[in-house]
Amino acid sequence: MRRFKLLIIATLSTIIAVAQQHEILDKEIHSLQVIVNNDPLLPPIMNLGGGNHVEISFDEFTHEYHRYIYKVEHCNSDWSVSSEIFESDYMNGFNNQPIEDFEKSFNTTMLYTHYSLRIPNEDISLKLSGNYKVTILNDEDDEPVPVLTTCFSLVEPGVGIGAEVSSNTDIDFNKSHQQISFSINYGLINIIDPHRELKTVVMQNRRTDNCVINPRPNIQTMKKIEFTHNRQLIFPAGNEYRKFEILDVHIPTLNVDLMQWFDPYYHATLYTDLPGRNYIYDEDQNGAFIIRNSDDYDNEITSDYIFTHFSLQCPEIPNGDVYINGAWTYNRFLPEYKMTYNHSKQMYEATVLLKQGYYNYNYLFVPNGSTTGNTVRTDGNFYETENEYIILVYHRPNGGRYDKLVGYRRMNFKINN
């Protein structure tokens, strides 16, 4: 029955995939990380070849060894599997190889085994640009059972992307929104019909709930299309991400009010947050997280797990729910990140089990029936907010069998003081 449920979840996630997402399918799996070229702050996007690599790692909550295998699939721009090419077209080597890099946690209250997979490796290397989905499966039953899926992208630069972000938008001026304008110069590749052959994705802070897919260009000139004064490309500006660190299990660190031991686990209570009423500049990493502890040695296996208590003091917001959000929630509105309103304390509360480290987070309100979060009632929207924007450009020529990723632009909007 458990295997049947997991297979249904995996099938549904394939059907609804429209943007880059990571998904954990087994409750014993935690702290999924996808790190490009050893930099945890980079998005999971890198150039094809050139010595670049991606490392996928996760913890499983026992000290027992599990035989995990991995399957790599090339995907279209919408993250559906590329059905018109064969495995041998996009990969040297073979799928269903075991993950051989694993290590047990050391001196932690929560026992876990840390598994790590690097791509490319001696068993496989990738040949095509585009999106890639990696499925990790438990291979100990009669049929392998998926325990997580994760995503990364390989770029084969072929177009030039010029872009800028402005707080002077088509709906307000220096108030609560930011508007991105960009152009795609495709003079170096043969494109006959850019409207049909090119596909674009624009993301703010790597969020998938509010990403913009295939906006319509406003201007087309010779070998160039432009997206200017495009209302589809106006984003609520939000506010700077909140942040905290749990580096020491005994001593409160950044934004931690209390560190306590309730046998058999540690608990961290963060300072109670208030809704954002004004913009206050603060250095953040736009939702990122980094696993580490105060010793800063063998962080992946010596960092403990802490029950982390969040609270947001505000009146209850009707007709929707409040979620904690960050890269570590995989930008998904899951039950474990949903907050409960405590009427006696007049605050939203949630407890999340997290590995020691540095975390960015914000609070998103999701209206009933919606799949998009907003910060209007929680963190506020302020035009000064520093945000990261990513533009991806895919190309499939007439008669092509897969979507190439030919353009990638990452930039940060910051008001000049």
Short mmCIF file of C-alpha atoms in Angstrom, two decimals:
data_model
loop_
_atom_site.label_atom_id
_atom_site.label_comp_id
_atom_site.label_asym_id
_atom_site.label_seq_id
_atom_site.Cartn_x
_atom_site.Cartn_y
_atom_site.Cartn_z
CA MET A 1 0.00 0.00 0.00
CA ARG A 2 2.83 2.39 0.89
CA ARG A 3 4.50 1.75 -2.47
CA PHE A 4 1.21 2.30 -4.29
CA LYS A 5 0.67 5.67 -2.59
CA LEU A 6 4.18 6.82 -3.40
CA LEU A 7 3.77 5.87 -7.04
CA ILE A 8 0.52 7.84 -7.23
CA ILE A 9 2.26 10.88 -5.74
CA ALA A 10 5.11 10.57 -8.24
CA THR A 11 2.66 10.33 -11.14
CA LEU A 12 0.68 13.37 -10.02
CA SER A 13 3.83 15.42 -9.54
CA THR A 14 4.82 14.67 -13.14
CA ILE A 15 1.43 15.77 -14.46
CA ILE A 16 1.36 19.11 -12.67
CA ALA A 17 5.04 20.01 -13.07
CA VAL A 18 5.37 23.42 -14.70
CA ALA A 19 8.51 24.75 -13.02
CA GLN A 20 11.64 23.55 -11.32
CA GLN A 21 10.78 21.79 -8.07
CA HIS A 22 12.22 19.36 -5.57
CA GLU A 23 9.94 16.87 -3.85
CA ILE A 24 10.44 14.48 -0.94
CA LEU A 25 8.19 11.41 -1.13
CA ASP A 26 9.29 9.56 2.02
CA LYS A 27 8.76 11.00 5.53
CA GLU A 28 12.12 9.59 6.68
CA ILE A 29 14.03 11.73 4.18
CA HIS A 30 15.14 15.23 5.24
CA SER A 31 17.46 18.10 4.30
CA LEU A 32 17.55 17.59 0.55
CA GLN A 33 20.27 19.79 -0.94
CA VAL A 34 21.20 20.41 -4.58
CA ILE A 35 24.52 22.26 -4.70
CA VAL A 36 26.26 23.44 -7.86
CA ASN A 37 30.07 23.65 -7.89
CA ASN A 38 30.28 23.49 -4.08
CA ASP A 39 28.40 26.79 -3.61
CA PRO A 40 25.15 26.34 -1.61
CA LEU A 41 23.99 29.86 -2.54
CA LEU A 42 23.88 29.19 -6.30
CA PRO A 43 20.68 28.07 -8.04
CA PRO A 44 20.78 24.51 -9.44
CA ILE A 45 21.72 25.78 -12.91
CA MET A 46 25.14 25.44 -14.57
CA ASN A 47 26.80 25.34 -17.97
CA LEU A 48 27.05 22.04 -19.79
CA GLY A 49 30.54 20.57 -19.47
CA GLY A 50 33.55 22.61 -18.43
CA GLY A 51 34.15 20.68 -15.22
CA ASN A 52 30.87 21.82 -13.67
CA HIS A 53 29.12 19.44 -11.31
CA VAL A 54 26.07 19.16 -9.11
CA GLU A 55 25.91 17.37 -5.76
CA ILE A 56 22.60 15.97 -4.51
CA SER A 57 22.49 14.99 -0.85
CA PHE A 58 19.92 14.04 1.78
CA ASP A 59 19.54 12.46 5.20
CA GLU A 60 17.60 9.30 6.02
CA PHE A 61 16.49 9.00 9.64
CA THR A 62 18.20 5.75 10.65
CA HIS A 63 21.71 4.37 10.95
CA GLU A 64 20.69 1.45 8.78
CA TYR A 65 22.05 1.26 5.27
CA HIS A 66 19.49 1.49 2.48
CA ARG A 67 20.30 0.67 -1.09
CA TYR A 68 19.32 3.79 -3.04
CA ILE A 69 19.60 3.96 -6.79
CA TYR A 70 19.14 6.99 -9.03
CA LYS A 71 17.50 7.64 -12.35
CA VAL A 72 18.32 10.69 -14.48
CA GLU A 73 15.77 11.92 -17.03
CA HIS A 74 15.93 14.76 -19.51
CA CYS A 75 12.90 17.05 -19.32
CA ASN A 76 11.17 19.63 -21.48
CA SER A 77 10.92 23.28 -20.46
CA ASP A 78 7.76 22.46 -18.45
CA TRP A 79 9.56 19.62 -16.62
CA SER A 80 7.63 16.89 -18.36
CA VAL A 81 9.95 14.04 -19.38
CA SER A 82 11.41 14.41 -22.89
CA SER A 83 9.65 11.51 -24.59
CA GLU A 84 11.13 11.96 -28.07
CA ILE A 85 14.75 11.22 -27.16
CA PHE A 86 16.39 8.11 -25.79
CA GLU A 87 18.51 7.74 -22.68
CA SER A 88 21.57 7.24 -24.87
CA ASP A 89 20.87 10.59 -26.56
CA TYR A 90 21.35 12.62 -23.39
CA MET A 91 23.56 10.44 -21.21
CA ASN A 92 26.77 8.45 -21.34
CA GLY A 93 26.42 5.47 -19.03
CA PHE A 94 23.39 3.82 -17.53
CA ASN A 95 20.65 4.63 -15.03
CA ASN A 96 19.77 2.74 -11.86
CA GLN A 97 23.29 2.92 -10.40
CA PRO A 98 23.59 2.75 -6.59
CA ILE A 99 24.50 5.72 -4.40
CA GLU A 100 27.80 4.64 -2.87
CA ASP A 101 28.71 7.76 -0.89
CA PHE A 102 27.04 7.56 2.53
CA GLU A 103 28.02 8.16 6.15
CA LYS A 104 26.32 7.84 9.53
CA SER A 105 25.71 10.88 11.74
CA PHE A 106 28.13 11.32 14.61
CA ASN A 107 27.25 12.40 18.16
CA THR A 108 23.71 13.58 17.28
CA THR A 109 20.48 13.03 19.17
CA MET A 110 18.66 12.35 15.93
CA LEU A 111 20.26 9.39 14.18
CA TYR A 112 20.56 9.69 10.42
CA THR A 113 22.63 8.55 7.47
CA HIS A 114 23.83 11.16 5.01
CA TYR A 115 23.78 10.12 1.33
CA SER A 116 25.48 12.06 -1.44
CA LEU A 117 25.48 11.79 -5.24
CA ARG A 118 27.67 13.79 -7.60
CA ILE A 119 26.87 14.27 -11.30
CA PRO A 120 28.80 13.72 -13.52
CA ASN A 121 30.60 10.76 -12.01
CA GLU A 122 32.47 7.68 -13.23
CA ASP A 123 29.18 5.97 -14.10
CA ILE A 124 27.34 8.73 -15.99
CA SER A 125 27.90 12.03 -17.76
CA LEU A 126 25.35 14.23 -19.52
CA LYS A 127 25.48 15.25 -23.18
CA LEU A 128 22.62 17.69 -23.79
CA SER A 129 21.57 21.03 -22.35
CA GLY A 130 18.13 21.42 -20.80
CA ASN A 131 16.30 20.36 -17.67
CA TYR A 132 17.14 17.21 -15.75
CA LYS A 133 15.10 15.37 -13.15
CA VAL A 134 16.82 12.95 -10.79
CA THR A 135 14.68 10.36 -9.00
CA ILE A 136 16.15 8.55 -5.99
CA LEU A 137 14.60 5.12 -5.39
CA ASN A 138 14.81 2.62 -2.56
CA ASP A 139 15.87 -0.62 -4.26
CA GLU A 140 15.24 -3.03 -1.39
CA ASP A 141 11.76 -4.26 -2.34
CA ASP A 142 10.57 -6.22 -5.36
CA GLU A 143 10.04 -2.95 -7.19
CA PRO A 144 12.13 0.20 -6.57
CA VAL A 145 10.17 2.84 -4.64
CA PRO A 146 10.76 6.57 -5.30
CA VAL A 147 11.77 8.48 -2.16
CA LEU A 148 12.53 11.89 -3.72
CA THR A 149 12.83 13.76 -6.98
CA THR A 150 15.05 16.72 -7.60
CA CYS A 151 15.88 19.01 -10.49
CA PHE A 152 18.74 20.91 -12.06
CA SER A 153 19.44 22.51 -15.44
CA LEU A 154 22.35 22.58 -17.88
CA VAL A 155 22.92 25.60 -20.11
CA GLU A 156 24.39 25.64 -23.61
CA PRO A 157 24.71 29.42 -24.17
CA GLY A 158 23.30 30.45 -27.55
CA VAL A 159 21.37 33.68 -27.02
CA GLY A 160 22.14 36.98 -25.37
CA ILE A 161 19.83 38.23 -22.63
CA GLY A 162 19.70 41.91 -21.77
CA ALA A 163 17.63 42.66 -18.69
CA GLU A 164 16.83 45.26 -16.07
CA VAL A 165 14.50 45.52 -13.08
CA SER A 166 12.74 48.72 -12.11
CA SER A 167 10.45 49.87 -9.31
CA ASN A 168 8.84 52.20 -11.86
CA THR A 169 6.19 49.75 -12.98
CA ASP A 170 3.09 49.91 -15.13
CA ILE A 171 0.85 49.84 -12.04
CA ASP A 172 2.73 51.96 -9.49
CA PHE A 173 5.86 54.05 -9.05
CA ASN A 174 8.26 53.29 -6.20
CA LYS A 175 5.59 51.66 -4.09
CA SER A 176 5.17 47.90 -3.80
CA HIS A 177 6.14 46.25 -7.09
CA GLN A 178 9.08 45.56 -9.36
CA GLN A 179 8.92 45.08 -13.12
CA ILE A 180 11.44 43.17 -15.17
CA SER A 181 12.16 44.04 -18.80
CA PHE A 182 14.39 41.92 -20.99
CA SER A 183 15.40 41.17 -24.53
CA ILE A 184 16.60 38.01 -26.25
CA ASN A 185 19.17 38.38 -29.02
CA TYR A 186 19.21 35.16 -31.03
CA GLY A 187 21.55 36.20 -33.84
CA LEU A 188 23.95 33.31 -33.17
CA ILE A 189 21.44 30.50 -33.69
CA ASN A 190 19.06 29.75 -36.55
CA ILE A 191 15.54 30.64 -35.47
CA ILE A 192 12.74 31.02 -38.01
CA ASP A 193 9.77 31.65 -35.72
CA PRO A 194 10.86 32.90 -32.28
CA HIS A 195 7.29 32.95 -30.94
CA ARG A 196 6.99 29.20 -31.44
CA GLU A 197 10.60 28.06 -31.05
CA LEU A 198 11.58 29.98 -27.91
CA LYS A 199 10.15 29.42 -24.44
CA THR A 200 10.95 31.57 -21.44
CA VAL A 201 10.65 31.28 -17.66
CA VAL A 202 11.11 34.18 -15.22
CA MET A 203 11.48 33.54 -11.49
CA GLN A 204 11.72 35.79 -8.46
CA ASN A 205 13.87 34.36 -5.65
CA ARG A 206 13.57 30.92 -7.31
CA ARG A 207 9.93 30.66 -6.33
CA THR A 208 7.81 28.39 -8.47
CA ASP A 209 4.38 29.47 -7.24
CA ASN A 210 4.59 32.91 -8.88
CA CYS A 211 6.99 32.28 -11.76
CA VAL A 212 6.01 33.61 -15.20
CA ILE A 213 6.05 31.13 -18.06
CA ASN A 214 6.15 32.17 -21.70
CA PRO A 215 5.15 35.83 -21.44
CA ARG A 216 4.28 37.36 -24.80
CA PRO A 217 6.97 39.65 -26.25
CA ASN A 218 5.99 43.22 -27.01
CA ILE A 219 8.50 43.95 -29.75
CA GLN A 220 10.16 41.85 -32.44
CA THR A 221 13.03 43.11 -34.57
CA MET A 222 15.61 41.37 -36.69
CA LYS A 223 17.11 38.55 -34.58
CA LYS A 224 15.70 40.02 -31.36
CA ILE A 225 12.54 39.97 -29.27
CA GLU A 226 11.83 42.34 -26.38
CA PHE A 227 9.64 42.18 -23.29
CA THR A 228 9.08 45.78 -22.16
CA HIS A 229 6.15 47.31 -20.24
CA ASN A 230 4.82 43.76 -19.95
CA ARG A 231 2.20 43.51 -17.18
CA GLN A 232 2.89 39.78 -16.88
CA LEU A 233 6.36 40.66 -15.62
CA ILE A 234 5.30 42.77 -12.63
CA PHE A 235 6.12 41.09 -9.31
CA PRO A 236 5.07 42.11 -5.80
CA ALA A 237 8.34 43.31 -4.28
CA GLY A 238 7.92 41.57 -0.93
CA ASN A 239 10.32 42.34 1.90
CA GLU A 240 13.79 41.20 2.87
CA TYR A 241 13.80 37.61 4.07
CA ARG A 242 13.91 37.00 7.78
CA LYS A 243 16.79 34.83 9.00
CA PHE A 244 18.10 32.77 11.90
CA GLU A 245 20.99 30.50 12.77
CA ILE A 246 21.04 27.42 14.94
CA LEU A 247 24.76 26.80 15.36
CA ASP A 248 24.99 25.64 18.97
CA VAL A 249 22.46 23.34 20.65
CA HIS A 250 23.11 25.02 24.03
CA ILE A 251 23.47 28.72 23.20
CA PRO A 252 20.92 30.87 21.33
CA THR A 253 22.37 32.45 18.20
CA LEU A 254 20.99 34.76 15.51
CA ASN A 255 17.24 35.42 16.04
CA VAL A 256 16.90 32.49 18.48
CA ASP A 257 15.24 33.38 21.78
CA LEU A 258 15.57 30.04 23.59
CA MET A 259 17.51 26.80 23.18
CA GLN A 260 15.98 24.04 25.33
CA TRP A 261 16.32 20.33 25.86
CA PHE A 262 13.10 18.33 26.11
CA ASP A 263 14.17 14.72 26.29
CA PRO A 264 15.06 13.29 23.81
CA TYR A 265 15.50 16.27 21.45
CA TYR A 266 16.59 19.91 21.32
CA HIS A 267 14.13 22.71 20.68
CA ALA A 268 14.80 26.23 19.39
CA THR A 269 12.25 28.99 19.88
CA LEU A 270 12.71 31.91 17.51
CA TYR A 271 11.83 35.44 18.52
CA THR A 272 8.20 36.19 17.70
CA ASP A 273 7.88 37.96 14.36
CA LEU A 274 5.60 40.87 13.54
CA PRO A 275 4.11 41.72 10.14
CA GLY A 276 6.29 43.99 8.03
CA ARG A 277 4.98 47.54 8.39
CA ASN A 278 8.02 49.31 6.96
CA TYR A 279 11.00 48.45 4.82
CA ILE A 280 14.23 47.93 6.77
CA TYR A 281 17.30 46.95 4.80
CA ASP A 282 18.98 43.77 5.94
CA GLU A 283 21.46 41.44 4.25
CA ASP A 284 19.77 38.21 3.26
CA GLN A 285 20.22 35.37 0.78
CA ASN A 286 16.74 35.43 -0.77
CA GLY A 287 15.49 32.25 0.88
CA ALA A 288 18.67 30.16 0.87
CA PHE A 289 19.93 27.88 3.63
CA ILE A 290 23.34 26.47 4.57
CA ILE A 291 23.89 23.40 6.78
CA ARG A 292 26.53 24.11 9.42
CA ASN A 293 27.25 24.22 13.14
CA SER A 294 29.57 26.13 15.48
CA ASP A 295 32.41 23.61 15.11
CA ASP A 296 32.20 23.94 11.30
CA TYR A 297 33.73 20.50 10.81
CA ASP A 298 32.05 17.61 8.99
CA ASN A 299 28.88 19.69 9.04
CA GLU A 300 26.87 17.17 7.05
CA ILE A 301 27.18 14.41 9.67
CA THR A 302 27.80 16.31 12.94
CA SER A 303 24.92 18.80 12.68
CA ASP A 304 21.96 17.79 14.82
CA TYR A 305 18.24 18.15 14.14
CA ILE A 306 16.31 20.74 16.14
CA PHE A 307 12.57 21.23 16.58
CA THR A 308 12.30 24.88 15.53
CA HIS A 309 9.33 26.97 16.74
CA PHE A 310 8.10 29.87 14.59
CA SER A 311 5.49 32.48 15.55
CA LEU A 312 3.93 35.46 13.80
CA GLN A 313 1.98 37.90 16.00
CA CYS A 314 -0.95 39.35 14.04
CA PRO A 315 -4.74 39.15 13.74
CA GLU A 316 -6.02 36.03 12.00
CA ILE A 317 -6.20 36.51 8.23
CA PRO A 318 -9.50 35.20 6.80
CA ASN A 319 -10.06 33.14 3.67
CA GLY A 320 -6.68 31.47 3.43
CA ASP A 321 -3.64 30.03 5.19
CA VAL A 322 -0.18 31.25 6.20
CA TYR A 323 2.88 29.19 5.30
CA ILE A 324 6.56 29.43 6.17
CA ASN A 325 8.54 29.67 2.95
CA GLY A 326 12.15 29.44 1.81
CA ALA A 327 14.42 27.37 -0.39
CA TRP A 328 14.42 24.74 2.37
CA THR A 329 10.63 24.32 2.03
CA TYR A 330 11.31 23.71 -1.68
CA ASN A 331 8.93 26.63 -2.31
CA ARG A 332 5.94 24.35 -1.86
CA PHE A 333 2.90 24.80 0.38
CA LEU A 334 3.06 21.54 2.29
CA PRO A 335 1.23 20.66 5.53
CA GLU A 336 4.45 20.67 7.57
CA TYR A 337 5.01 24.35 6.74
CA LYS A 338 1.42 25.47 7.32
CA MET A 339 0.91 27.62 10.41
CA THR A 340 -1.89 27.21 12.95
CA TYR A 341 -3.59 30.22 14.49
CA ASN A 342 -3.47 30.35 18.30
CA HIS A 343 -6.48 32.48 19.28
CA SER A 344 -5.44 32.86 22.91
CA LYS A 345 -2.02 34.24 21.95
CA GLN A 346 -3.27 36.03 18.82
CA MET A 347 -0.49 34.57 16.70
CA TYR A 348 0.29 32.03 14.00
CA GLU A 349 2.52 29.16 15.13
CA ALA A 350 4.38 26.27 13.53
CA THR A 351 7.08 23.81 14.54
CA VAL A 352 9.47 22.46 11.90
CA LEU A 353 12.23 19.89 12.34
CA LEU A 354 15.40 21.43 10.87
CA LYS A 355 19.06 20.53 10.68
CA GLN A 356 21.48 22.97 12.28
CA GLY A 357 22.44 25.82 10.00
CA TYR A 358 21.64 29.26 8.59
CA TYR A 359 18.13 29.78 7.20
CA ASN A 360 16.25 32.51 5.35
CA TYR A 361 12.46 32.48 5.49
CA ASN A 362 9.36 34.57 4.97
CA TYR A 363 5.63 34.18 5.57
CA LEU A 364 3.31 33.73 2.61
CA PHE A 365 -0.45 33.99 2.72
CA VAL A 366 -2.18 31.63 0.28
CA PRO A 367 -5.84 32.51 -0.39
CA ASN A 368 -8.36 29.68 -0.51
CA GLY A 369 -8.39 28.08 -3.96
CA SER A 370 -5.08 29.68 -4.96
CA THR A 371 -1.65 28.15 -5.51
CA THR A 372 0.21 31.48 -5.31
CA GLY A 373 1.43 33.02 -2.08
CA ASN A 374 1.69 36.71 -1.27
CA THR A 375 3.25 38.86 1.46
CA VAL A 376 0.71 41.70 1.56
CA ARG A 377 -0.58 40.85 5.05
CA THR A 378 2.52 39.17 6.48
CA ASP A 379 5.83 40.69 5.39
CA GLY A 380 4.52 43.55 3.26
CA ASN A 381 5.59 44.71 -0.22
CA PHE A 382 8.21 47.43 -0.52
CA TYR A 383 9.80 48.59 -3.76
CA GLU A 384 13.26 48.85 -2.12
CA THR A 385 13.48 45.10 -1.47
CA GLU A 386 16.55 43.39 -2.89
CA ASN A 387 15.35 40.44 -4.96
CA GLU A 388 16.97 37.87 -7.22
CA TYR A 389 15.52 37.36 -10.71
CA ILE A 390 16.32 34.48 -13.05
CA ILE A 391 15.51 34.31 -16.76
CA LEU A 392 15.69 30.99 -18.62
CA VAL A 393 15.39 30.70 -22.41
CA TYR A 394 14.69 27.36 -24.10
CA HIS A 395 14.86 26.60 -27.80
CA ARG A 396 13.26 23.83 -29.81
CA PRO A 397 13.65 24.33 -33.58
CA ASN A 398 11.02 23.11 -36.01
CA GLY A 399 11.39 19.35 -36.06
CA GLY A 400 13.45 19.34 -32.84
CA ARG A 401 12.97 16.53 -30.37
CA TYR A 402 13.83 18.25 -27.08
CA ASP A 403 14.10 21.67 -25.47
CA LYS A 404 17.63 23.08 -25.29
CA LEU A 405 18.43 25.57 -22.56
CA VAL A 406 20.22 28.27 -24.55
CA GLY A 407 19.97 31.28 -22.24
CA TYR A 408 20.38 31.97 -18.53
CA ARG A 409 20.53 35.31 -16.77
CA ARG A 410 20.66 35.81 -13.01
CA MET A 411 20.60 39.26 -11.49
CA ASN A 412 19.75 41.08 -8.28
CA PHE A 413 17.65 44.20 -7.97
CA LYS A 414 19.00 46.65 -5.41
CA ILE A 415 18.17 50.30 -4.89
CA ASN A 416 21.27 52.48 -5.15
CA ASN A 417 21.68 54.50 -1.99
#
